[in-house]
Short mmCIF file of C-alpha atoms in Angstrom, two decimals:
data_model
loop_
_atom_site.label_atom_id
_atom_site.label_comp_id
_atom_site.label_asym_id
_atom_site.label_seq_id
_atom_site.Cartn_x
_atom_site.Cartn_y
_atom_site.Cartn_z
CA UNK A 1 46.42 36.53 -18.08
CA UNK A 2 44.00 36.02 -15.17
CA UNK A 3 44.20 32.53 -13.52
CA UNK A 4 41.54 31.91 -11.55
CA UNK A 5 41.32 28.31 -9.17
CA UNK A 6 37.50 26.83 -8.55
CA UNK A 7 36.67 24.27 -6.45
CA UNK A 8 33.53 21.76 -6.93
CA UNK A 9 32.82 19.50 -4.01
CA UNK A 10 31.21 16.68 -5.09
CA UNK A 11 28.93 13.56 -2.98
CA UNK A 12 30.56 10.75 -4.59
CA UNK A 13 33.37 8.63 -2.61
CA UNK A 14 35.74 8.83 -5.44
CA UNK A 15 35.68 12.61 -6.19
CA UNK A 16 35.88 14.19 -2.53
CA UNK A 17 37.61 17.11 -4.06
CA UNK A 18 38.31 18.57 -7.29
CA UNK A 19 40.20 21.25 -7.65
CA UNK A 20 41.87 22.84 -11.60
CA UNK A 21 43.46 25.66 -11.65
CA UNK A 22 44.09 26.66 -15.42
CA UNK A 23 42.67 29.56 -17.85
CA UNK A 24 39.87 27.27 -18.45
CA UNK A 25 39.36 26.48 -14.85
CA UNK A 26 35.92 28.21 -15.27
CA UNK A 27 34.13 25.96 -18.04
CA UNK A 28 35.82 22.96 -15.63
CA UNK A 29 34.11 24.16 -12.85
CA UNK A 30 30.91 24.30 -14.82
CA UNK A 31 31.42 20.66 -16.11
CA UNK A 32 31.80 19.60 -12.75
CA UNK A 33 28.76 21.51 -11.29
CA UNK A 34 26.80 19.87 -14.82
CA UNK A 35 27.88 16.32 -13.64
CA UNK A 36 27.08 16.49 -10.21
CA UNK A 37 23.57 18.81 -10.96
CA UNK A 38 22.79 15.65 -13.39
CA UNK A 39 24.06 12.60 -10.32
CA UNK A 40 21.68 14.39 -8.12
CA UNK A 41 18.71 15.02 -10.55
CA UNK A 42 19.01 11.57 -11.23
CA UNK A 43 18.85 10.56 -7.56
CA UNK A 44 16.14 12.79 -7.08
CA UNK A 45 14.00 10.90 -9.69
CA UNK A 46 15.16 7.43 -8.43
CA UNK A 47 13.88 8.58 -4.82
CA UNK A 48 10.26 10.11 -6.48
CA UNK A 49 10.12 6.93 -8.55
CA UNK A 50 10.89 4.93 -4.82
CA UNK A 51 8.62 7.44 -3.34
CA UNK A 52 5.61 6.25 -5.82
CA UNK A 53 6.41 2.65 -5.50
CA UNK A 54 5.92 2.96 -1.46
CA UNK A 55 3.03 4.81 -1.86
CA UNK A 56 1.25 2.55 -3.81
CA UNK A 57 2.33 -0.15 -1.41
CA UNK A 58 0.83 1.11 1.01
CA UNK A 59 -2.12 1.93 -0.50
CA UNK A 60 -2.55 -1.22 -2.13
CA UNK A 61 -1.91 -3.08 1.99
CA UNK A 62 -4.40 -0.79 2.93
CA UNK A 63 -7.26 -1.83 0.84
CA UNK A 64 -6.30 -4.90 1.30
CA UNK A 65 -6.73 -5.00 5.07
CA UNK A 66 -9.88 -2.84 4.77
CA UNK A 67 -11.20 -5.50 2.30
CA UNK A 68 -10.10 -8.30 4.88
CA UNK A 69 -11.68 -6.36 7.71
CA UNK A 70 -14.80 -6.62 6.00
CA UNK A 71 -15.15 -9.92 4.55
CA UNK A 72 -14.33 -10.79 8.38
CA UNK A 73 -17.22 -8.61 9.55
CA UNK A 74 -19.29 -10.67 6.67
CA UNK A 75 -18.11 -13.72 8.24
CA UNK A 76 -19.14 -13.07 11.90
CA UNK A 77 -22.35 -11.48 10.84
CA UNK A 78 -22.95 -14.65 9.02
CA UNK A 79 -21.55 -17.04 11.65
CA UNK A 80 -24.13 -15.07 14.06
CA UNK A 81 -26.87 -15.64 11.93
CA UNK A 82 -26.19 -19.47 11.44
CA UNK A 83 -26.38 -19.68 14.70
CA UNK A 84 -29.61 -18.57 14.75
CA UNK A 85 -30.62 -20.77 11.56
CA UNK A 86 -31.69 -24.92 12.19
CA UNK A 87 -29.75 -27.32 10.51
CA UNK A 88 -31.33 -29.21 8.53
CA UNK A 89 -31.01 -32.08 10.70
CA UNK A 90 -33.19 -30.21 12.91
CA UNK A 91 -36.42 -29.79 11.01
CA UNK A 92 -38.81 -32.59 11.71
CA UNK A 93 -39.97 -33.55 8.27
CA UNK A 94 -42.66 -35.80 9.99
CA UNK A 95 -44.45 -32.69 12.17
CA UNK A 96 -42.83 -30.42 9.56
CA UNK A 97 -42.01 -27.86 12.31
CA UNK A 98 -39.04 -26.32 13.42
CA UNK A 99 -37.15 -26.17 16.46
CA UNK A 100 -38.52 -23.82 19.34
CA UNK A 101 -36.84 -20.97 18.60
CA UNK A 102 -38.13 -17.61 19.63
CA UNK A 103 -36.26 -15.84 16.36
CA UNK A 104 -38.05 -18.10 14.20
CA UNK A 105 -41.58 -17.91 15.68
CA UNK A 106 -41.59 -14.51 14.75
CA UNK A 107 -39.34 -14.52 11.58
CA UNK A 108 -40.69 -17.47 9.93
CA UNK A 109 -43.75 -18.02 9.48
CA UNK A 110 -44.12 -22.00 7.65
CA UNK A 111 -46.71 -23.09 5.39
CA UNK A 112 -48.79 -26.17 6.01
CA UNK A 113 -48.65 -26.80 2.79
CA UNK A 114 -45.35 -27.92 2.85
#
């Protein structure tokens, strides 16, 4: 009879060491080596699943800003352009001209048939 002893270390905190030493110390050892190849394939998808989740994320954060970063380059463009643009206030219904703006001189030209 051939006794062999195996020895399967093993990640977890409650199995730091197993260690049979019987005639079927070999199908043991395999059992072992099944449960922890199974533990860590499991991990392994828990960490690609993780992986996937943080990718997307950050993806997600990143279109965001880019789409924040643009509607703020909208918004200075526009505020630039207001500033440029009369109020209301400012026409002169009466004389039915705008206010002496070079811009506008050249951008506008008004109707007198307003």
């Amino acid at each position: 009879m051939n006794r062999s002893t195996f020895t399967a270390y093993l990640p977890e905190s409650k199995i730091m060491l197993k260690q049979k030493s019987s005639d079927n110390s070999l199908e043991d050892y395999t059992r072992l080596l099944k449960k922890q190849t199974e533990k860590l394939e499991s991990l392994d998808q828990q960490c690609l699943a993780n992986l996937d989740k943080c990718n997307r994320c950050y993806l997600s954060a990143q279109n965001r800003e880019t789409r924040l970063n643009n509607r703020l380059k909208q918004t200075k463009s526009a505020l630039r352009s207001q500033s440029l643009v009369p109020k209301n206030s400012e026409y002169n219904i009466k004389t039915k001209k705008l206010p002496k703006y070079p811009v506008f001189k050249q951008a506008f030209k008004l109707n007198d048939k307003y």
